[in-house]
Every structure is written in structure tokens, then in C-alpha cells.
PDB file of C-alpha atoms in Angstrom:
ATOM      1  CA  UNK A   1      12.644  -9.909  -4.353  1.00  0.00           C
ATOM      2  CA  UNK A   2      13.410 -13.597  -4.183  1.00  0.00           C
ATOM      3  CA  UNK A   3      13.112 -16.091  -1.368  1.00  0.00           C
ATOM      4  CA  UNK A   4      13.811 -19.716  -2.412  1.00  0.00           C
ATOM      5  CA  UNK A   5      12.198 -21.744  -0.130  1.00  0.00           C
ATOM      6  CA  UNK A   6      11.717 -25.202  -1.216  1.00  0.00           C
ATOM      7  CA  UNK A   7      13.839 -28.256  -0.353  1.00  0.00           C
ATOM      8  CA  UNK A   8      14.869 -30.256  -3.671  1.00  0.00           C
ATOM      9  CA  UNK A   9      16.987 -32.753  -3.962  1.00  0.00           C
ATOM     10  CA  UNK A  10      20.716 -31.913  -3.486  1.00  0.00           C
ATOM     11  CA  UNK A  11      21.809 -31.195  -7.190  1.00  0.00           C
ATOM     12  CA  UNK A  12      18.160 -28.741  -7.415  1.00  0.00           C
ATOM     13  CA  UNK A  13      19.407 -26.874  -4.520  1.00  0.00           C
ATOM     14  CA  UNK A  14      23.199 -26.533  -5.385  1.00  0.00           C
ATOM     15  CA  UNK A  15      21.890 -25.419  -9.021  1.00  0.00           C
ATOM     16  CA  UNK A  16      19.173 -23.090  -7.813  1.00  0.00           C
ATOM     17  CA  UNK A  17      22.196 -21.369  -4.965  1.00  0.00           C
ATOM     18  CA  UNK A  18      24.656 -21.175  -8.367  1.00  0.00           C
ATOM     19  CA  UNK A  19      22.165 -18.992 -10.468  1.00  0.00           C
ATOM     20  CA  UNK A  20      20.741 -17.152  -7.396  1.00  0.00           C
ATOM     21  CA  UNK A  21      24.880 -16.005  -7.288  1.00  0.00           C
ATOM     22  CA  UNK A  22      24.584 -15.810 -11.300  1.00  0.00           C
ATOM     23  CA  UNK A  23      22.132 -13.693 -11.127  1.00  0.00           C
ATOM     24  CA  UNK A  24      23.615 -11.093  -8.034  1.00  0.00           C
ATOM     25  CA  UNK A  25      26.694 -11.115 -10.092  1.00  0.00           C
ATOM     26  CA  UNK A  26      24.631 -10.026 -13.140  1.00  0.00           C
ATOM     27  CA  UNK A  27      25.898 -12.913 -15.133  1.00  0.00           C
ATOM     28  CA  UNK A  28      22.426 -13.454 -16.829  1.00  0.00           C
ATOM     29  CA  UNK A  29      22.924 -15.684 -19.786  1.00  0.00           C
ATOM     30  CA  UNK A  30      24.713 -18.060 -17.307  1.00  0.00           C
ATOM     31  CA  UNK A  31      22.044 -18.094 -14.640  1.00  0.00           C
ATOM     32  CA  UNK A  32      19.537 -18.772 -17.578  1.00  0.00           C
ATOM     33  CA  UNK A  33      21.766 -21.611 -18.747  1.00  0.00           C
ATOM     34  CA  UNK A  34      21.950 -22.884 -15.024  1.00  0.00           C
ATOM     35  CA  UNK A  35      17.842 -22.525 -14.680  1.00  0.00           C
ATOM     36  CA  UNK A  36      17.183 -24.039 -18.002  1.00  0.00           C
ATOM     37  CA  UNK A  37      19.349 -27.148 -16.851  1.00  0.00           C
ATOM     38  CA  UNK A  38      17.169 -27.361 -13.747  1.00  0.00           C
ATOM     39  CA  UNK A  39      14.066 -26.627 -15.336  1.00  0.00           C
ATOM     40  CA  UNK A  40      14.845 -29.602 -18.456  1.00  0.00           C
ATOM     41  CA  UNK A  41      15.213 -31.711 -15.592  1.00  0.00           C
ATOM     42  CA  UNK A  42      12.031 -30.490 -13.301  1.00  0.00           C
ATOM     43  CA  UNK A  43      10.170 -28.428 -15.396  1.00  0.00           C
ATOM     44  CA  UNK A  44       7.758 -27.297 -12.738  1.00  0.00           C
ATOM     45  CA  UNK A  45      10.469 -26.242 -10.371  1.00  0.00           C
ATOM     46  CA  UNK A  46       8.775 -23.575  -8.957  1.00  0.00           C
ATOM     47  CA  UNK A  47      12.267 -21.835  -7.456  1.00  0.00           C
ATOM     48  CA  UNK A  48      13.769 -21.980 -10.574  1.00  0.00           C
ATOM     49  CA  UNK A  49      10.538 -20.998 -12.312  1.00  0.00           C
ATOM     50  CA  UNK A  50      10.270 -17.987 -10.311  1.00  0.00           C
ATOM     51  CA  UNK A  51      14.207 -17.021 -10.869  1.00  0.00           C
ATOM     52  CA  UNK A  52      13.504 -17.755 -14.839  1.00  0.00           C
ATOM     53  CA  UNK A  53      10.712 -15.060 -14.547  1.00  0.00           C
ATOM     54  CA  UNK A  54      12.493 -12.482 -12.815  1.00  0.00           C
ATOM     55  CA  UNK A  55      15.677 -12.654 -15.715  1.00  0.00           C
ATOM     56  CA  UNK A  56      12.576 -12.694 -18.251  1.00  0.00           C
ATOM     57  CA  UNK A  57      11.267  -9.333 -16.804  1.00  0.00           C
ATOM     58  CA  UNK A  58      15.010  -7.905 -16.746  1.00  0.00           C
ATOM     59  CA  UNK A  59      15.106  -8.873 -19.992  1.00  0.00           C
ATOM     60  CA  UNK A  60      11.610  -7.191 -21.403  1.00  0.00           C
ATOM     61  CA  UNK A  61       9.975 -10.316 -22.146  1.00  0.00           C
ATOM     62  CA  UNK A  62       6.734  -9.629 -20.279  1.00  0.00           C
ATOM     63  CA  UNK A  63       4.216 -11.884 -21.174  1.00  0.00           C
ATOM     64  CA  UNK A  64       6.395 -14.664 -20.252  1.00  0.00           C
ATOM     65  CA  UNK A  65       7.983 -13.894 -17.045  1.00  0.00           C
ATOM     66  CA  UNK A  66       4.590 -13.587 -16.418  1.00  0.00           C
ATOM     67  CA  UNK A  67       3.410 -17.182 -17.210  1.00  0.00           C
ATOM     68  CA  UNK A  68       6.510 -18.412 -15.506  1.00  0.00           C
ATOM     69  CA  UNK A  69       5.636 -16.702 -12.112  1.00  0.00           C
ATOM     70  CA  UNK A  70       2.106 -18.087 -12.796  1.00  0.00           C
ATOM     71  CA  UNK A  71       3.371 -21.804 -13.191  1.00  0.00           C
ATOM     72  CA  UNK A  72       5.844 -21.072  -9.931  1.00  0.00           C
ATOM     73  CA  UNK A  73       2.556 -20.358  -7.995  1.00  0.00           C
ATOM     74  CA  UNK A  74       0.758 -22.743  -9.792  1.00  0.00           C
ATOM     75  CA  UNK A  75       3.233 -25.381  -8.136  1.00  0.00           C
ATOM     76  CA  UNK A  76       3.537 -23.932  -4.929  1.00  0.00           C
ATOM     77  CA  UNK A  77       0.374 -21.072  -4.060  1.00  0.00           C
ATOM     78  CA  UNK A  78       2.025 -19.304  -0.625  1.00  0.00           C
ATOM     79  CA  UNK A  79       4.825 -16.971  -2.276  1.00  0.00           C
ATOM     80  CA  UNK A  80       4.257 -13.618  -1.477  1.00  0.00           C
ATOM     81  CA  UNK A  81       7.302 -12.542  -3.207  1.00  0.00           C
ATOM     82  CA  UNK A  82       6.201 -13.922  -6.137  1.00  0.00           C
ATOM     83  CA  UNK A  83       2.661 -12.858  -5.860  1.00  0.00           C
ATOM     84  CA  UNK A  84       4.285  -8.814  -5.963  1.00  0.00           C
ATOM     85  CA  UNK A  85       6.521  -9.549  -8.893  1.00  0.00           C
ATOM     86  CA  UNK A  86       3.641 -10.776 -10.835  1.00  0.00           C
ATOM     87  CA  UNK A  87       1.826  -7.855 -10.608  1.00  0.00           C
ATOM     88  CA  UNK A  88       4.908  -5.457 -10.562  1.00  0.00           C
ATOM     89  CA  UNK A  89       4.775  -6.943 -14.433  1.00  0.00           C
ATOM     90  CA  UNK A  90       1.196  -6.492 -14.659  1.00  0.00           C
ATOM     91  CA  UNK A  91       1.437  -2.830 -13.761  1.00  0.00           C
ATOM     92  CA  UNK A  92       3.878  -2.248 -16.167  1.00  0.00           C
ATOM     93  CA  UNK A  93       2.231  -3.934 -18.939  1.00  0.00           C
ATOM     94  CA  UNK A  94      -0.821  -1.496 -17.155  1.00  0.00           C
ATOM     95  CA  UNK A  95      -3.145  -4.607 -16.579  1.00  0.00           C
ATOM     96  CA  UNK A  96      -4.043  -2.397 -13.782  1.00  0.00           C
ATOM     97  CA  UNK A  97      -6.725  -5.040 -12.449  1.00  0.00           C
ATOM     98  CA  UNK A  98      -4.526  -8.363 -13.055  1.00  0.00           C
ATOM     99  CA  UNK A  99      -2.238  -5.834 -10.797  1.00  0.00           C
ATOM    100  CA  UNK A 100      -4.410  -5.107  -7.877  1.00  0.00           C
ATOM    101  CA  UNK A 101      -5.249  -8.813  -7.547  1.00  0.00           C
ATOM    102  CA  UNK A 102      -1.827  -9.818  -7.620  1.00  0.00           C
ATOM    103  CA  UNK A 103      -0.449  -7.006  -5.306  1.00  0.00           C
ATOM    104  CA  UNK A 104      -4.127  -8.109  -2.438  1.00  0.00           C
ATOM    105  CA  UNK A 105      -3.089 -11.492  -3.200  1.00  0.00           C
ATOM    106  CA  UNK A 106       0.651 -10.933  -1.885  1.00  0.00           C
ATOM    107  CA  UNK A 107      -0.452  -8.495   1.369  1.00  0.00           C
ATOM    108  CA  UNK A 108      -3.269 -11.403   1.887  1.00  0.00           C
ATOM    109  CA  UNK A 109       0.031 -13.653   2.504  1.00  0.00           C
ATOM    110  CA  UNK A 110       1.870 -11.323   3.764  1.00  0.00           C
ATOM    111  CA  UNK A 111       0.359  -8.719   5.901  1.00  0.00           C
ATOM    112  CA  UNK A 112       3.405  -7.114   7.013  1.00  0.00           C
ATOM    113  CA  UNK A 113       4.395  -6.891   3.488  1.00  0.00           C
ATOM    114  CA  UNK A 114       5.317  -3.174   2.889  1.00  0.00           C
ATOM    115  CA  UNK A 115       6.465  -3.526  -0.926  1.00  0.00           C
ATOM    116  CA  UNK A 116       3.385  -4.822  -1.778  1.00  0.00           C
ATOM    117  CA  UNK A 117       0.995  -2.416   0.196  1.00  0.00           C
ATOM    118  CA  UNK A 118       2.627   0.365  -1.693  1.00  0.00           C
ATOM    119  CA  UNK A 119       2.497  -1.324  -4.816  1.00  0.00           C
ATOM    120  CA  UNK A 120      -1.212  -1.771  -4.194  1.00  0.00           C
ATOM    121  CA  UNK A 121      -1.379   1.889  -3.534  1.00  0.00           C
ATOM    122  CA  UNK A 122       0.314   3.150  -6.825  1.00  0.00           C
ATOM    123  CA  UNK A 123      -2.191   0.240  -8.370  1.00  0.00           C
ATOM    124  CA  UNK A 124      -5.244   1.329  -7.210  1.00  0.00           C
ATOM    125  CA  UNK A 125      -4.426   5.158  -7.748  1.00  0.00           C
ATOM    126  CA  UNK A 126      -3.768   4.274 -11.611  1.00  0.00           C
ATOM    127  CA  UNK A 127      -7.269   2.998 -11.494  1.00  0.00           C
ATOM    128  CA  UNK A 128      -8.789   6.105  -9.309  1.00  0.00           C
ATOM    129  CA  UNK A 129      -9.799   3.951  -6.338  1.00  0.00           C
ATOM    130  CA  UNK A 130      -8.285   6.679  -3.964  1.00  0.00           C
ATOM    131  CA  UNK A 131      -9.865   5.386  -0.783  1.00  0.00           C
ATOM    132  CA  UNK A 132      -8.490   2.161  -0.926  1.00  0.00           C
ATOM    133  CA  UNK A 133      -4.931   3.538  -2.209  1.00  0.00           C
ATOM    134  CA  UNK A 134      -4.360   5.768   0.726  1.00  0.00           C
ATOM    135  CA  UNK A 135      -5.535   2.997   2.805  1.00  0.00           C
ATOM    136  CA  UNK A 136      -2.515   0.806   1.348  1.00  0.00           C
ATOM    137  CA  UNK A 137      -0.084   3.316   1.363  1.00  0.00           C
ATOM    138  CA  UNK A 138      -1.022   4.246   4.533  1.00  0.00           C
ATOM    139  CA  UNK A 139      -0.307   0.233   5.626  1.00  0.00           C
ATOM    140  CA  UNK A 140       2.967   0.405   3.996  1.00  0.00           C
ATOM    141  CA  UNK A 141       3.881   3.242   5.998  1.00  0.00           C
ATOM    142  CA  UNK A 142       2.368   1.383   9.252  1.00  0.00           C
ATOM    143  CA  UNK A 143       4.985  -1.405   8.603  1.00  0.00           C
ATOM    144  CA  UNK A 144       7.548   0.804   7.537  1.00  0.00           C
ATOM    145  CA  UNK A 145       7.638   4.132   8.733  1.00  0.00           C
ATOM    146  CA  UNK A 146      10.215   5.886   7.227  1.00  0.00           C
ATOM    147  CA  UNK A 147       9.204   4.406   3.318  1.00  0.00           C
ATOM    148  CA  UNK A 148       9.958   7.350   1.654  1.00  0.00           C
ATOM    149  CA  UNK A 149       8.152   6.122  -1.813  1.00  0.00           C
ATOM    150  CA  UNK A 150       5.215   5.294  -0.026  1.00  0.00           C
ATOM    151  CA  UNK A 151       4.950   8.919   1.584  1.00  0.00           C
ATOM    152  CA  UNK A 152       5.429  10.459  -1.117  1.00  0.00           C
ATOM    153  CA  UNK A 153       2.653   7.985  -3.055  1.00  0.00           C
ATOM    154  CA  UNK A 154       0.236   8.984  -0.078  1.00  0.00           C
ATOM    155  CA  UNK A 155       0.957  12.613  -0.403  1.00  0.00           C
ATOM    156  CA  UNK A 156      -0.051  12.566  -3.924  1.00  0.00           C
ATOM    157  CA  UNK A 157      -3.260  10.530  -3.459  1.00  0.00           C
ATOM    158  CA  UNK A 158      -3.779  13.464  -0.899  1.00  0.00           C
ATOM    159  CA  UNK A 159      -3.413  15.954  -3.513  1.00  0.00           C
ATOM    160  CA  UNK A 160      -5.759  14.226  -5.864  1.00  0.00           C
ATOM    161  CA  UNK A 161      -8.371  14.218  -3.803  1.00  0.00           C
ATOM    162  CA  UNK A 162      -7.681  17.963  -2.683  1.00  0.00           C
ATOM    163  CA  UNK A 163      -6.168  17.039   0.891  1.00  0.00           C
ATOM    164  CA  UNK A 164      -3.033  19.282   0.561  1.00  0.00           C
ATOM    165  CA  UNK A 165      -2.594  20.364   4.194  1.00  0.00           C
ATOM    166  CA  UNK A 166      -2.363  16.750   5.067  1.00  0.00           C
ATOM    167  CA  UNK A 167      -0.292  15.930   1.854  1.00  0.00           C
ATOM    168  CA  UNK A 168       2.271  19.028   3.068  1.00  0.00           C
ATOM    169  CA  UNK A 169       2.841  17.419   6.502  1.00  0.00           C
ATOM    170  CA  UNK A 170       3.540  14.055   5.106  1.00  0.00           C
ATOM    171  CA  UNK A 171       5.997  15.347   2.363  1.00  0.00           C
ATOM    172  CA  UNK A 172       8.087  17.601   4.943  1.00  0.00           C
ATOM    173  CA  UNK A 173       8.448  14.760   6.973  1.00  0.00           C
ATOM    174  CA  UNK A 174       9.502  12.398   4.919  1.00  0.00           C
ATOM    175  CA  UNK A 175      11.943  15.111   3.443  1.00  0.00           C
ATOM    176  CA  UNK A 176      13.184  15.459   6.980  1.00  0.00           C
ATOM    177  CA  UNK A 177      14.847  12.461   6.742  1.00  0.00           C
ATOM    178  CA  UNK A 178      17.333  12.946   3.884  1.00  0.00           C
ATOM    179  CA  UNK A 179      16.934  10.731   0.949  1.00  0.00           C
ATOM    180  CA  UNK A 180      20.472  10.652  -1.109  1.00  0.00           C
ATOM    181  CA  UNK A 181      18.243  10.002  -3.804  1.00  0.00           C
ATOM    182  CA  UNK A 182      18.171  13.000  -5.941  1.00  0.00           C
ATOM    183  CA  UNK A 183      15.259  12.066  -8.235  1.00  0.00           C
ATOM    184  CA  UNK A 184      13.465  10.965  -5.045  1.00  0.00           C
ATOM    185  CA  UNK A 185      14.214  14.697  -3.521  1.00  0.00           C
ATOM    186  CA  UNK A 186      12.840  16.313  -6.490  1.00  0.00           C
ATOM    187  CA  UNK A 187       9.800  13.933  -6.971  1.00  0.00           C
ATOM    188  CA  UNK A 188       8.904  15.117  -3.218  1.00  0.00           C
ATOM    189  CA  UNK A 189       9.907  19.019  -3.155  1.00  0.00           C
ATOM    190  CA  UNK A 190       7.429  18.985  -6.682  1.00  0.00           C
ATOM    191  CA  UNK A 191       4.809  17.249  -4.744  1.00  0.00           C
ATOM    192  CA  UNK A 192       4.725  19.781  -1.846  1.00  0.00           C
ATOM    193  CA  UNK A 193       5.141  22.636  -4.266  1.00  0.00           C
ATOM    194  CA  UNK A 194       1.706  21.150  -5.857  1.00  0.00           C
ATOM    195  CA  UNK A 195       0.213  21.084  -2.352  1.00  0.00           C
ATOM    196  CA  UNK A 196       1.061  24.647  -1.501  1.00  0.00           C
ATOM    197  CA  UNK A 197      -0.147  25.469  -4.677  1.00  0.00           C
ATOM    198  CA  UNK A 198      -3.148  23.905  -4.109  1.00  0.00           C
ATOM    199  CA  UNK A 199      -3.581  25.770  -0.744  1.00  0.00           C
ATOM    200  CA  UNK A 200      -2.739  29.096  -3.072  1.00  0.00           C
ATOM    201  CA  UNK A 201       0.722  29.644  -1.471  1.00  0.00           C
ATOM    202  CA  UNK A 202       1.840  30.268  -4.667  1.00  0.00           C
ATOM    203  CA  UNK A 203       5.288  32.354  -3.479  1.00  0.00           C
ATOM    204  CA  UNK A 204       5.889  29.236  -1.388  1.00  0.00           C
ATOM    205  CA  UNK A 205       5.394  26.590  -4.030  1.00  0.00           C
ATOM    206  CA  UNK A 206       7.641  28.625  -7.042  1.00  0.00           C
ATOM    207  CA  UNK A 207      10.889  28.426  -4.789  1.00  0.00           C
ATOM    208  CA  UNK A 208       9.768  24.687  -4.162  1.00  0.00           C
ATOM    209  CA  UNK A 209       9.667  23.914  -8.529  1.00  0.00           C
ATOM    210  CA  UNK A 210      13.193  25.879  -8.869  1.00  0.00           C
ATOM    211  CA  UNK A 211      14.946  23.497  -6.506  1.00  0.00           C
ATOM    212  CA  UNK A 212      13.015  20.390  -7.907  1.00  0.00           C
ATOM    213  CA  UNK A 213      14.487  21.578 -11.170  1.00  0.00           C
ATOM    214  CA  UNK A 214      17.770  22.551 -10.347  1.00  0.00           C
ATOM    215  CA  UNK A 215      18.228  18.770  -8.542  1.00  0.00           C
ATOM    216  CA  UNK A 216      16.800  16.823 -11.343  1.00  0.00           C
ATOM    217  CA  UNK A 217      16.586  19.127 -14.966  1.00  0.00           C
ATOM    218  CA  UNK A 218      14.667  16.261 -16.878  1.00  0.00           C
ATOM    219  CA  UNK A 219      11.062  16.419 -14.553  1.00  0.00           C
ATOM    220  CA  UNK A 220       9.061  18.141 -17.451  1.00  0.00           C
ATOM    221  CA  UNK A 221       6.188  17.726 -15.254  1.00  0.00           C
ATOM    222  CA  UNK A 222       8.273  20.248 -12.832  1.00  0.00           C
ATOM    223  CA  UNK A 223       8.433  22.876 -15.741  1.00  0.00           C
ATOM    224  CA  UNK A 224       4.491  22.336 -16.625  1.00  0.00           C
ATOM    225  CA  UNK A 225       3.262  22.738 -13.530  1.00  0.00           C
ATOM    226  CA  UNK A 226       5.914  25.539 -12.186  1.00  0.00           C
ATOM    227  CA  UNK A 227       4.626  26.977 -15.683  1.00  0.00           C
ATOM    228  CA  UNK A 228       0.677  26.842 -13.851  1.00  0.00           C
ATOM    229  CA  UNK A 229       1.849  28.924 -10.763  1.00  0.00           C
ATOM    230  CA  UNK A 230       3.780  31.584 -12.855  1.00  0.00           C
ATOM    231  CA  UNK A 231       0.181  32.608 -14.589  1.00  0.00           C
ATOM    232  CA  UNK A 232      -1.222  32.316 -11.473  1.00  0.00           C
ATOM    233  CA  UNK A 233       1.652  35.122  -9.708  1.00  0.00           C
ATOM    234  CA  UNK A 234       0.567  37.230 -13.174  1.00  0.00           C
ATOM    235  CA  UNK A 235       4.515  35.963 -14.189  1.00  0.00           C
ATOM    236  CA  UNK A 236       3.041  35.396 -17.938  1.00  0.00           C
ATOM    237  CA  UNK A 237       5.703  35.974 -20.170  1.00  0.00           C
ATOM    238  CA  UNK A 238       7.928  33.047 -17.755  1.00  0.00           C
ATOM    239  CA  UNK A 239       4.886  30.843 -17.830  1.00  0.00           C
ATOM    240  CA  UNK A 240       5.408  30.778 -21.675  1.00  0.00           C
ATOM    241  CA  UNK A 241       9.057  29.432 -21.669  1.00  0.00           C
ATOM    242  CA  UNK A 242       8.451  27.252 -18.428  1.00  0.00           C
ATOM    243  CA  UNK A 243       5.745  25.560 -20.778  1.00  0.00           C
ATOM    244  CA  UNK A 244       8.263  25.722 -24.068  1.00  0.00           C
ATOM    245  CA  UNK A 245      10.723  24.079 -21.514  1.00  0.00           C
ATOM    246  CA  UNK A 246       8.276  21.400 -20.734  1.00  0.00           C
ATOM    247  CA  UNK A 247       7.612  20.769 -24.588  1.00  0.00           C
ATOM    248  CA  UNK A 248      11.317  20.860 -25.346  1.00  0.00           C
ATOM    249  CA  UNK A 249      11.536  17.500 -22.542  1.00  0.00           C
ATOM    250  CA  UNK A 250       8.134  16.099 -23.843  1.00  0.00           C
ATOM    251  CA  UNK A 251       7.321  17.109 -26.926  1.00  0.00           C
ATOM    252  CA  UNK A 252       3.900  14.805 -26.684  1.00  0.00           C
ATOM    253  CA  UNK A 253       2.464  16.573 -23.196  1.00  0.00           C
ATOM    254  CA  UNK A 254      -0.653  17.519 -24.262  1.00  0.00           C
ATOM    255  CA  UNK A 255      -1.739  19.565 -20.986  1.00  0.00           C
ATOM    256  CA  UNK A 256       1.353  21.688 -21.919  1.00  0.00           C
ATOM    257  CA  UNK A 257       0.797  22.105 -25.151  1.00  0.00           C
ATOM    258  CA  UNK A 258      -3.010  23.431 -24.361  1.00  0.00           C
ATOM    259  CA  UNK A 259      -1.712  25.652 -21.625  1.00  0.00           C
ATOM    260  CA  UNK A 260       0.580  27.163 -23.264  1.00  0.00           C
ATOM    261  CA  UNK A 261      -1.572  27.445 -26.635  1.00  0.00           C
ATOM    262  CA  UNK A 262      -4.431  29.266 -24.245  1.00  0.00           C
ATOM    263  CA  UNK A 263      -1.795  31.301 -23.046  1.00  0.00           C
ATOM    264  CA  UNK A 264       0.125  32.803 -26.212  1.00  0.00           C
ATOM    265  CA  UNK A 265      -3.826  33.302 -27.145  1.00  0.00           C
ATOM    266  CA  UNK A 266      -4.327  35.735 -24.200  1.00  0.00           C
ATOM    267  CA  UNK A 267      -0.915  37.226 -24.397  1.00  0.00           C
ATOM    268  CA  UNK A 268      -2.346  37.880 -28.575  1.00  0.00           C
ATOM    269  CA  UNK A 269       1.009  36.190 -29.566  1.00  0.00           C
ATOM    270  CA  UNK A 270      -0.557  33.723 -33.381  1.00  0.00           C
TER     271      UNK A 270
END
């Protein structure tokens, strides 16, 4: 995430090594004591700048982690690191457009830069430019075949744009190879249960929900959208609490609230 490349004077570059160590050590307040020493000294630094910004984000302060990874590039333009932290903060503050030109800016520099190309791709989804998305995701997983995220980013663009034969290939695969991650198992069994149910396999995709839920309980999305394939198997009366179970997570999911409402209004339940 940080790559401190510049050559200060000696007393910069001992400083800039003892809050880089700060920081891996999570001793924050003393890395931000170290980088405000360096900065009251060079204020434009742009290493310590950029390290500044990146305790700023871990901190919540947004809006000015931003402007210090702005003045870091300011001072010194080819940072491709810095370029994908910007609009990692963009895309969280969902300047969705500040965030695309941040994330072409860093793969510009970079072109080997797989972070970035699937930060594009989530970026550009957000904004419904699915073309260009699955061509960035599809770049991240050029440069890094086995990126699990960015499979399972592409395999959801596929989805969305009613591709789920291709999206199913890409999501066994890249189960295949056995993340320990469980959220990241559960993300991708939901996704391939969506792409089966797309393909109406619905017998398939219902086993595929269960053990998304039964690795990671808290995926409301898992119990909405399992909820969607129970109606569709005539399961009506489990559609109803798969949708209360979704509610109970997310109390403000619209979709599931009109499902289920539509639902309890066929089923002649008030």
C-alpha cells in the first residue's frame, strides 16, 4: 500500500523508516507524532504526506487523507500507490467518478497494477459501466490469475448483465482454489447460487444459499435472495421466514421488505 521512494536528507529518511515501523506496529499516535515532526520541518514531504494520509483514512478522517494524498502527488505526480489509495477513499466516500479517475490514473502508471484494475472494476460497476468493469477485472485477473476478489467481482458483473454460464465457470474456479477466507467462500458460493438461479437451476442454487449461510450467518443478502428461489420451487411458506430472516439482519432492505409484503399478500396473510 506504501512504497517510499524518495531520497531526503538523512534525518527525512531515518524519520520516514521510524513511522513506516510505527505504523506496521500499529503504534498510530506515535507515527503521527513522527510524520508531523517531518512534515513541520518539510511540509510538502510527499513520503510523509502520503503516510499522514493513509493514518488519516485509518482513522475516518476522509476528506483529509484525501487532500494529503493530493499534496503527496502534487509534489511528486508518478505514485501509483498513491494514485489507488486516493480513490480507494473516493469510493468509499462514493465519489464514484473522482474514483474511476484516480483508480485509470494509477493502472495508467502502473499497468501491471492488479489492485488497481480491480478497484477500477468494482468502480465502474457502482456506476453501471459494465463493459469497461469486466474489462478491468478481467486485467486484474490477466496480472494475477488466481485474484480471488477480482473473480468473484467479474462473476458478478457477469450476472448483471445476464452472462451466468460464464459467471458459473469463473466462480467454480476460483472456488477450486480454497480461500481460508470464510466471508470470501460465502460471498462466492452466493454468487454462483445467483448464477444457477439465473440459468433456472433452482435445486442447484438452494443447496448453494444454505452453505453460504451456514459459513457466514450475517449475509442478509444470502437470506433475500435464497428467499427469491424458495417462491420460485413453490417453497412459499419458507420464502416468508427466509425474507423475515433477511429483515431481522437489515431491517432497512427495501427489496425484502416488498417481496415479502407481495408475498404474505398472495399467501392472503394482512
Amino acid at each position: 500500500m506504501t512504497d517510499i521512494t524518495a531520497a531526503p536528507g538523512q534525518s527525512t529518511r531515518l524519520l520516514l523508516q521510524q513511522a513506516l515501523d510505527q505504523l506496521n506496529r500499529n503504534e498510530n499516535d506515535i507515527a503521527e507524532a513522527t510524520l508531523l515532526r517531518i512534515l513541520a520541518n518539510e511540509p510538502e514531504e510527499p513520503d510523509a504526506l502520503q503516510l499522514l494520509g493513509l493514518l488519516r483514512k485509518g482513522q475516518g478522517q476522509l476528506d483529509e487523507a484525501a487532500a494529503l494524498l493530493r499534496r503527496s502527488l502534487a509534489r511528486r505526480p508518478m505514485q501509483p500507490h498513491v494514485q489507488n489509495n486516493l480513490g480507494s477513499i473516493l469510493y468509499a466516500q462514493r465519489r464514484l467518478d473522482d474514483a474511476v479517475t484516480a483508480f485509470r490514473a494509477a493502472t495508467k502508471l502502473k499497468p501491471n497494477y492488479a489492485e488497481a484494475h480491480h478497484n477500477l472494476a468494482l468502480a465502474l460497476h457502482a456506476v453501471a459501466n459494465y463493459a469497461d468493469a469486466e474489462k478491468s477485472a478481467r486485467a486484474a485477473l490477466r496480472y494475477q490469475p488466481n485474484y480471488i476478489l477480482a473473480a468473484q467481482t467479474l462473476a458478478a458483473i457477469l450476472n448483471e448483465v445476464e452472462r451466468p454460464k460464464e459467471a458459473e465457470q469463473i466462480l467454480r474456479n476460483a472456488l477450486a482454489l480454497g480461500s481460508r477466507n470464510p466471508r470470501q467462500v460465502a460471498a462466492l458460493q452466493h454468487n454462483l447460487a445467483l448464477a444457477l438461479k439465473q440459468q433456472r437451476r433452482f435445486d442447484e442454487a438452494l443447496p448453494l444459499f444454505d452453505m453460504a449461510q451456514s459459513v457466514v450467518p450475517d449475509m442478509p443478502a444470502v437470506d433475500y435472495n435464497r428467499g427469491n428461489t424458495l417462491q420460485l420451487l413453490g417453497r412459499l411458506d419458507d420464502a416468508v421466514l427466509s425474507y423475515r430472516r433477511a429483515l431481522a439482519a437489515n431491517p432497512l432492505d427495501t427489496m425484502a421488505h416488498d417481496a415479502l409484503n407481495q408475498l404474505l399478500y398472495r399467501l392472503g396473510r394482512d
